[in-house]
GROMACS .gro file of C-alpha atoms in nm:
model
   88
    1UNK     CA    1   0.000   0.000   0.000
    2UNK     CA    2   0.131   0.351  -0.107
    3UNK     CA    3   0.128   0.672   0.148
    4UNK     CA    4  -0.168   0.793  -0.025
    5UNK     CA    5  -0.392   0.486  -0.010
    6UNK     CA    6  -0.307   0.508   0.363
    7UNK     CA    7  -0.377   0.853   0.429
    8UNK     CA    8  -0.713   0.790   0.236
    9UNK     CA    9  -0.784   0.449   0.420
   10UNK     CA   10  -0.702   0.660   0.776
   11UNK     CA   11  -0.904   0.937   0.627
   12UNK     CA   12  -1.224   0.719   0.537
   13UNK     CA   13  -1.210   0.601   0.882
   14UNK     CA   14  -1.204   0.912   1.108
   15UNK     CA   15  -1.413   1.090   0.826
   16UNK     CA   16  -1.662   1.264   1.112
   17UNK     CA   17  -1.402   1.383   1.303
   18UNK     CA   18  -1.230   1.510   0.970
   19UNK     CA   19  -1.572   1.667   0.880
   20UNK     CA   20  -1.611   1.817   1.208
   21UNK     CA   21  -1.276   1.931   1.212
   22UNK     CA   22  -1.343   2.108   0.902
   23UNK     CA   23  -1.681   2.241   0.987
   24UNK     CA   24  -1.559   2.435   1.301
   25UNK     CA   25  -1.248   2.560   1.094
   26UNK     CA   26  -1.477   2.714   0.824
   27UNK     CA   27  -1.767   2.865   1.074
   28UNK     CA   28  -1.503   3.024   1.264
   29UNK     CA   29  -1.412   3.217   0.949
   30UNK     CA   30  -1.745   3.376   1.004
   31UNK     CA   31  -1.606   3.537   1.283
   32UNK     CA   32  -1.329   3.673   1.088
   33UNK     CA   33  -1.565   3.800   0.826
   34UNK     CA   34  -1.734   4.006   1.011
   35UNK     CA   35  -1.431   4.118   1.185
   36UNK     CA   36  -1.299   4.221   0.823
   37UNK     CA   37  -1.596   4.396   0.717
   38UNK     CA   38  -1.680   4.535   1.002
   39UNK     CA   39  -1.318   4.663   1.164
   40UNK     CA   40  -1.107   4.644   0.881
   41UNK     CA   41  -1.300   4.721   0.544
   42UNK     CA   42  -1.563   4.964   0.694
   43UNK     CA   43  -1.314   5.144   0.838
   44UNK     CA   44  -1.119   5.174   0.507
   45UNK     CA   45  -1.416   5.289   0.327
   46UNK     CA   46  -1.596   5.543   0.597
   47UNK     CA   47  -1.301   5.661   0.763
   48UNK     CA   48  -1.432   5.446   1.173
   49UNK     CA   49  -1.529   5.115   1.244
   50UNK     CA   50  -1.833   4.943   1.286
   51UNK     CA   51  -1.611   4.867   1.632
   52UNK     CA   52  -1.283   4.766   1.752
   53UNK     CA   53  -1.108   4.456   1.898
   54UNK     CA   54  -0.838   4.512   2.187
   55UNK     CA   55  -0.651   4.331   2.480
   56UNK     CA   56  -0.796   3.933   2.458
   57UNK     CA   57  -1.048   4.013   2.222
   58UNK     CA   58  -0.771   4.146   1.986
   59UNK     CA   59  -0.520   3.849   2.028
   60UNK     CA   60  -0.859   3.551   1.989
   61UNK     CA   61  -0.943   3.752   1.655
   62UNK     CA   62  -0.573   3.719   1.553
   63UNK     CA   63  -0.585   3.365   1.656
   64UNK     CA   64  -0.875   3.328   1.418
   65UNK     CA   65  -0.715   3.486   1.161
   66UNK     CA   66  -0.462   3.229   1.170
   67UNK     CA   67  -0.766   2.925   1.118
   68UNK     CA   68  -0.789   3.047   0.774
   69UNK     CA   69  -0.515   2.824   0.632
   70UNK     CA   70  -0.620   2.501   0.788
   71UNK     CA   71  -0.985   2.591   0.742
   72UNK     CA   72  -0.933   2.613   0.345
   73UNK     CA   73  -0.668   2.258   0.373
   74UNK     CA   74  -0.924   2.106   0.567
   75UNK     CA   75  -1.251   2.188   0.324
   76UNK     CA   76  -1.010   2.075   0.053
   77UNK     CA   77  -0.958   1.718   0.159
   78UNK     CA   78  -1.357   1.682   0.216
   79UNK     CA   79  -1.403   1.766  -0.192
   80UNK     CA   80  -1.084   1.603  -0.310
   81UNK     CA   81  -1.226   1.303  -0.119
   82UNK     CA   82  -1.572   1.300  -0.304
   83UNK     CA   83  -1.392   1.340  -0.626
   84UNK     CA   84  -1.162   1.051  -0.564
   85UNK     CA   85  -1.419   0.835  -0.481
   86UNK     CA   86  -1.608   0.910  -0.756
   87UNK     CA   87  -1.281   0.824  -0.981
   88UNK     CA   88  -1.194   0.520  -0.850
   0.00000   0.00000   0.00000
């Protein structure tokens, strides 16, 4: 058996923790939506923002910043999955 069949075989097996892995990574990025748009973009375009992280709230926003990579990764294997399966 090659890596990838094993990464695959370990992947079909823990596929709802993958899946809930990946679910919690991509709602969080709700979060940093509205962070964006409401902080960062509105207060590009009208000069304040909607309102303003600091202190803990500041550094957990940052920290969900940082789910954005993993969140993307992790939807990823979920479709490349499907698609494999369907081309096998």
């Amino acid at each position: 058996m090659n890596i990838w069949q094993g990464f695959w075989s370990w992947y079909e097996r823990t596929y709802t923790v993958n899946i809930s892995i990946a679910l919690g990574l991509f709602l969080l990025q709700i979060v940093h939506l509205v962070w964006l748009t409401g902080e960062v973009v509105w207060g590009k375009v009208h000069d304040h923002s909607l309102f303003e992280f600091v202190g803990i709230w500041q550094s957990l926003i940052v920290l969900v910043d940082y789910t954005e990579i993993p969140a993307l990764l992790s939807v990823s294997l979920v479709y490349v999955n499907e698609l494999r399966k369907h081309v096998e």
